[in-house]
mmCIF file with all atom_site columns, C-alpha atoms in Angstrom:
data_model
loop_
_atom_site.group_PDB
_atom_site.id
_atom_site.type_symbol
_atom_site.label_atom_id
_atom_site.label_alt_id
_atom_site.label_comp_id
_atom_site.label_asym_id
_atom_site.label_entity_id
_atom_site.label_seq_id
_atom_site.pdbx_PDB_ins_code
_atom_site.Cartn_x
_atom_site.Cartn_y
_atom_site.Cartn_z
_atom_site.occupancy
_atom_site.B_iso_or_equiv
_atom_site.pdbx_formal_charge
_atom_site.auth_seq_id
_atom_site.auth_comp_id
_atom_site.auth_asym_id
_atom_site.auth_atom_id
_atom_site.pdbx_PDB_model_num
ATOM 1   C CA . MET G 1 1   ? -44.139 -23.255 -18.424 1.00 57.00 ? 1   MET G CA 1
ATOM 2   C CA . THR G 1 2   ? -40.675 -22.183 -18.325 1.00 61.00 ? 2   THR G CA 1
ATOM 3   C CA . GLU G 1 3   ? -38.437 -24.404 -17.182 1.00 64.00 ? 3   GLU G CA 1
ATOM 4   C CA . HIS G 1 4   ? -35.276 -23.238 -14.597 1.00 63.00 ? 4   HIS G CA 1
ATOM 5   C CA . PRO G 1 5   ? -31.495 -25.230 -15.749 1.00 64.00 ? 5   PRO G CA 1
ATOM 6   C CA . ALA G 1 6   ? -31.017 -27.508 -13.366 1.00 65.00 ? 6   ALA G CA 1
ATOM 7   C CA . GLN G 1 7   ? -28.431 -26.783 -10.765 1.00 64.00 ? 7   GLN G CA 1
ATOM 8   C CA . PRO G 1 8   ? -25.656 -28.690 -10.306 1.00 65.00 ? 8   PRO G CA 1
ATOM 9   C CA . ARG G 1 9   ? -25.449 -30.988 -7.128  1.00 65.00 ? 9   ARG G CA 1
ATOM 10  C CA . ARG G 1 10  ? -22.836 -29.964 -4.424  1.00 64.00 ? 10  ARG G CA 1
ATOM 11  C CA . PRO G 1 11  ? -21.048 -32.940 -3.135  1.00 67.00 ? 11  PRO G CA 1
ATOM 12  C CA . HIS G 1 12  ? -21.670 -34.286 0.271   1.00 72.00 ? 12  HIS G CA 1
ATOM 13  C CA . TYR G 1 13  ? -18.942 -34.069 2.136   1.00 73.00 ? 13  TYR G CA 1
ATOM 14  C CA . THR G 1 14  ? -18.516 -35.505 5.562   1.00 79.00 ? 14  THR G CA 1
ATOM 15  C CA . GLU G 1 15  ? -16.980 -34.195 8.771   1.00 80.00 ? 15  GLU G CA 1
ATOM 16  C CA . GLN G 1 16  ? -14.421 -37.172 8.101   1.00 79.00 ? 16  GLN G CA 1
ATOM 17  C CA . ASP G 1 17  ? -13.875 -36.183 4.418   1.00 77.00 ? 17  ASP G CA 1
ATOM 18  C CA . LEU G 1 18  ? -13.139 -32.190 6.101   1.00 76.00 ? 18  LEU G CA 1
ATOM 19  C CA . GLN G 1 19  ? -11.220 -32.991 8.966   1.00 80.00 ? 19  GLN G CA 1
ATOM 20  C CA . ARG G 1 20  ? -8.939  -35.342 6.479   1.00 80.00 ? 20  ARG G CA 1
ATOM 21  C CA . GLU G 1 21  ? -8.494  -32.717 4.044   1.00 80.00 ? 21  GLU G CA 1
ATOM 22  C CA . VAL G 1 22  ? -7.623  -30.180 6.967   1.00 76.00 ? 22  VAL G CA 1
ATOM 23  C CA . THR G 1 23  ? -5.025  -32.693 8.341   1.00 78.00 ? 23  THR G CA 1
ATOM 24  C CA . GLU G 1 24  ? -3.485  -32.680 4.724   1.00 79.00 ? 24  GLU G CA 1
ATOM 25  C CA . LEU G 1 25  ? -3.256  -29.023 4.100   1.00 74.00 ? 25  LEU G CA 1
ATOM 26  C CA . GLU G 1 26  ? -1.726  -28.928 7.376   1.00 72.00 ? 26  GLU G CA 1
ATOM 27  C CA . THR G 1 27  ? 0.907   -31.435 6.537   1.00 71.00 ? 27  THR G CA 1
ATOM 28  C CA . ARG G 1 28  ? 1.412   -29.421 3.132   1.00 70.00 ? 28  ARG G CA 1
ATOM 29  C CA . SER G 1 29  ? 1.972   -26.295 4.891   1.00 70.00 ? 29  SER G CA 1
ATOM 30  C CA . VAL G 1 30  ? 4.446   -27.670 7.232   1.00 64.00 ? 30  VAL G CA 1
ATOM 31  C CA . THR G 1 31  ? 6.288   -29.262 4.664   1.00 66.00 ? 31  THR G CA 1
ATOM 32  C CA . ALA G 1 32  ? 6.617   -25.854 2.537   1.00 66.00 ? 32  ALA G CA 1
ATOM 33  C CA . ALA G 1 33  ? 7.945   -23.758 5.610   1.00 64.00 ? 33  ALA G CA 1
ATOM 34  C CA . ARG G 1 34  ? 10.663  -26.278 6.083   1.00 65.00 ? 34  ARG G CA 1
ATOM 35  C CA . ILE G 1 35  ? 11.243  -26.157 2.519   1.00 70.00 ? 35  ILE G CA 1
ATOM 36  C CA . PHE G 1 36  ? 11.043  -22.286 2.099   1.00 74.00 ? 36  PHE G CA 1
ATOM 37  C CA . ASP G 1 37  ? 13.234  -21.533 5.801   1.00 82.00 ? 37  ASP G CA 1
ATOM 38  C CA . LEU G 1 38  ? 15.107  -18.705 4.937   1.00 88.00 ? 38  LEU G CA 1
ATOM 39  C CA . ARG G 1 39  ? 17.898  -19.921 7.448   1.00 88.00 ? 39  ARG G CA 1
ATOM 40  C CA . ARG G 1 40  ? 18.071  -22.484 4.442   1.00 90.00 ? 40  ARG G CA 1
ATOM 41  C CA . ILE G 1 41  ? 17.811  -19.593 1.138   1.00 91.00 ? 41  ILE G CA 1
ATOM 42  C CA . ILE G 1 42  ? 20.008  -17.107 2.510   1.00 94.00 ? 42  ILE G CA 1
ATOM 43  C CA . GLY G 1 43  ? 22.557  -19.190 4.004   1.00 95.00 ? 43  GLY G CA 1
ATOM 44  C CA . GLY G 1 44  ? 22.479  -21.297 0.439   1.00 95.00 ? 44  GLY G CA 1
ATOM 45  C CA . LEU G 1 45  ? 23.571  -17.892 -1.139  1.00 96.00 ? 45  LEU G CA 1
ATOM 46  C CA . PHE G 1 46  ? 25.905  -16.775 0.934   1.00 97.00 ? 46  PHE G CA 1
ATOM 47  C CA . VAL G 1 47  ? 27.879  -19.885 0.479   1.00 97.00 ? 47  VAL G CA 1
ATOM 48  C CA . LEU G 1 48  ? 27.238  -19.570 -3.564  1.00 97.00 ? 48  LEU G CA 1
ATOM 49  C CA . TYR G 1 49  ? 28.047  -16.525 -3.478  1.00 98.00 ? 49  TYR G CA 1
ATOM 50  C CA . GLY G 1 50  ? 31.151  -16.923 -1.391  1.00 97.00 ? 50  GLY G CA 1
ATOM 51  C CA . VAL G 1 51  ? 32.607  -19.567 -3.077  1.00 97.00 ? 51  VAL G CA 1
ATOM 52  C CA . ILE G 1 52  ? 32.465  -16.853 -6.142  1.00 97.00 ? 52  ILE G CA 1
ATOM 53  C CA . VAL G 1 53  ? 34.285  -14.370 -4.265  1.00 96.00 ? 53  VAL G CA 1
ATOM 54  C CA . THR G 1 54  ? 36.404  -16.401 -2.677  1.00 97.00 ? 54  THR G CA 1
ATOM 55  C CA . ILE G 1 55  ? 37.701  -17.582 -6.102  1.00 97.00 ? 55  ILE G CA 1
ATOM 56  C CA . THR G 1 56  ? 37.892  -14.216 -7.476  1.00 95.00 ? 56  THR G CA 1
ATOM 57  C CA . GLY G 1 57  ? 40.199  -13.135 -4.589  1.00 95.00 ? 57  GLY G CA 1
ATOM 58  C CA . ILE G 1 58  ? 42.769  -16.179 -4.439  1.00 95.00 ? 58  ILE G CA 1
ATOM 59  C CA . THR G 1 59  ? 42.854  -15.538 -8.594  1.00 94.00 ? 59  THR G CA 1
ATOM 60  C CA . ASP G 1 60  ? 42.732  -11.689 -7.893  1.00 92.00 ? 60  ASP G CA 1
ATOM 61  C CA . SER G 1 61  ? 46.193  -10.015 -9.663  1.00 92.00 ? 61  SER G CA 1
ATOM 62  C CA . GLN G 1 62  ? 48.682  -7.601  -7.550  1.00 93.00 ? 62  GLN G CA 1
ATOM 63  C CA . ALA G 1 63  ? 47.427  -4.767  -9.445  1.00 93.00 ? 63  ALA G CA 1
ATOM 64  C CA . ALA G 1 64  ? 43.969  -5.422  -8.022  1.00 90.00 ? 64  ALA G CA 1
ATOM 65  C CA . ILE G 1 65  ? 45.274  -5.946  -4.963  1.00 92.00 ? 65  ILE G CA 1
ATOM 66  C CA . ASP G 1 66  ? 47.157  -2.896  -4.987  1.00 92.00 ? 66  ASP G CA 1
ATOM 67  C CA . LYS G 1 67  ? 44.152  -0.919  -5.811  1.00 92.00 ? 67  LYS G CA 1
ATOM 68  C CA . ALA G 1 68  ? 42.433  -2.036  -2.807  1.00 90.00 ? 68  ALA G CA 1
ATOM 69  C CA . GLU G 1 69  ? 45.557  -0.565  -0.551  1.00 92.00 ? 69  GLU G CA 1
ATOM 70  C CA . GLY G 1 70  ? 47.269  -3.954  0.055   1.00 92.00 ? 70  GLY G CA 1
ATOM 71  C CA . VAL G 1 71  ? 44.584  -6.069  1.144   1.00 93.00 ? 71  VAL G CA 1
ATOM 72  C CA . ASN G 1 72  ? 42.736  -8.913  -0.796  1.00 94.00 ? 72  ASN G CA 1
ATOM 73  C CA . ILE G 1 73  ? 39.240  -7.871  0.179   1.00 94.00 ? 73  ILE G CA 1
ATOM 74  C CA . ASN G 1 74  ? 37.480  -10.286 -2.432  1.00 94.00 ? 74  ASN G CA 1
ATOM 75  C CA . LEU G 1 75  ? 39.136  -12.890 -0.389  1.00 95.00 ? 75  LEU G CA 1
ATOM 76  C CA . TRP G 1 76  ? 38.361  -11.751 2.847   1.00 96.00 ? 76  TRP G CA 1
ATOM 77  C CA . THR G 1 77  ? 35.023  -10.916 2.083   1.00 96.00 ? 77  THR G CA 1
ATOM 78  C CA . GLY G 1 78  ? 34.625  -14.302 0.502   1.00 97.00 ? 78  GLY G CA 1
ATOM 79  C CA . ILE G 1 79  ? 35.738  -16.188 2.938   1.00 97.00 ? 79  ILE G CA 1
ATOM 80  C CA . GLY G 1 80  ? 33.401  -13.928 5.893   1.00 97.00 ? 80  GLY G CA 1
ATOM 81  C CA . MET G 1 81  ? 30.625  -14.761 3.144   1.00 98.00 ? 81  MET G CA 1
ATOM 82  C CA . LEU G 1 82  ? 31.396  -18.421 3.480   1.00 98.00 ? 82  LEU G CA 1
ATOM 83  C CA . LEU G 1 83  ? 31.480  -17.989 6.789   1.00 97.00 ? 83  LEU G CA 1
ATOM 84  C CA . LEU G 1 84  ? 28.046  -16.043 7.449   1.00 97.00 ? 84  LEU G CA 1
ATOM 85  C CA . GLY G 1 85  ? 26.313  -19.196 5.101   1.00 97.00 ? 85  GLY G CA 1
ATOM 86  C CA . ILE G 1 86  ? 27.918  -21.875 6.631   1.00 97.00 ? 86  ILE G CA 1
ATOM 87  C CA . PHE G 1 87  ? 26.483  -20.060 10.040  1.00 96.00 ? 87  PHE G CA 1
ATOM 88  C CA . PHE G 1 88  ? 22.890  -19.991 8.677   1.00 95.00 ? 88  PHE G CA 1
ATOM 89  C CA . LEU G 1 89  ? 22.812  -23.662 7.139   1.00 94.00 ? 89  LEU G CA 1
ATOM 90  C CA . ALA G 1 90  ? 24.454  -25.001 10.761  1.00 95.00 ? 90  ALA G CA 1
ATOM 91  C CA . TRP G 1 91  ? 21.314  -22.939 12.325  1.00 93.00 ? 91  TRP G CA 1
ATOM 92  C CA . LEU G 1 92  ? 18.977  -24.541 10.196  1.00 89.00 ? 92  LEU G CA 1
ATOM 93  C CA . LYS G 1 93  ? 20.615  -27.629 10.977  1.00 90.00 ? 93  LYS G CA 1
ATOM 94  C CA . LEU G 1 94  ? 20.339  -27.458 14.868  1.00 90.00 ? 94  LEU G CA 1
ATOM 95  C CA . ARG G 1 95  ? 17.279  -25.551 15.605  1.00 83.00 ? 95  ARG G CA 1
ATOM 96  C CA . PRO G 1 96  ? 15.145  -26.879 12.374  1.00 78.00 ? 96  PRO G CA 1
ATOM 97  C CA . THR G 1 97  ? 11.666  -25.678 12.072  1.00 70.00 ? 97  THR G CA 1
ATOM 98  C CA . PRO G 1 98  ? 9.396   -27.560 14.388  1.00 68.00 ? 98  PRO G CA 1
ATOM 99  C CA . PRO G 1 99  ? 6.493   -29.999 13.068  1.00 63.00 ? 99  PRO G CA 1
ATOM 100 C CA . ALA G 1 100 ? 2.898   -28.551 13.827  1.00 57.00 ? 100 ALA G CA 1
ATOM 101 C CA . PRO G 1 101 ? 1.072   -28.962 16.774  1.00 61.00 ? 101 PRO G CA 1
ATOM 102 C CA . PRO G 1 102 ? -1.283  -32.535 16.165  1.00 59.00 ? 102 PRO G CA 1
ATOM 103 C CA . ALA G 1 103 ? -4.879  -31.445 15.018  1.00 55.00 ? 103 ALA G CA 1
ATOM 104 C CA . GLN G 1 104 ? -6.902  -32.378 17.880  1.00 61.00 ? 104 GLN G CA 1
ATOM 105 C CA . GLU G 1 105 ? -9.857  -35.065 17.416  1.00 59.00 ? 105 GLU G CA 1
ATOM 106 C CA . PRO G 1 106 ? -13.145 -33.607 17.961  1.00 55.00 ? 106 PRO G CA 1
ATOM 107 C CA . GLN G 1 107 ? -14.640 -35.120 21.029  1.00 58.00 ? 107 GLN G CA 1
ATOM 108 C CA . GLU G 1 108 ? -17.708 -36.941 20.869  1.00 60.00 ? 108 GLU G CA 1
ATOM 109 C CA . GLU G 1 109 ? -20.676 -35.712 22.997  1.00 60.00 ? 109 GLU G CA 1
ATOM 110 C CA . PRO G 1 110 ? -22.025 -38.427 24.755  1.00 58.00 ? 110 PRO G CA 1
ATOM 111 C CA . PRO G 1 111 ? -26.200 -39.819 23.357  1.00 61.00 ? 111 PRO G CA 1
ATOM 112 C CA . ALA G 1 112 ? -28.466 -37.538 25.036  1.00 61.00 ? 112 ALA G CA 1
ATOM 113 C CA . ARG G 1 113 ? -30.810 -39.922 27.189  1.00 60.00 ? 113 ARG G CA 1
#
């Protein structure tokens, strides 16, 4: 007789185990959604670049300002970027990502008579 290799036993999951795992995954998903909210990323980048461009505008030479027809374009652009970045971050603070709706517990059926 030929022997068949023993198939690995699959772990047996109860309904409570599956429900607990689903709840954990939903919690992780909500946390990831809050961390990677686009308002945070866009606001942070605009603030960072706004600081850099504003510093460049403050330290610009007169020749660079004359090149832009007398307008300190780096300074004004940097200030605009800072304001836009602060707007996005304030929006995130004032209207945070709403939490996921709570998972509904499965209702138990009454025992059959």
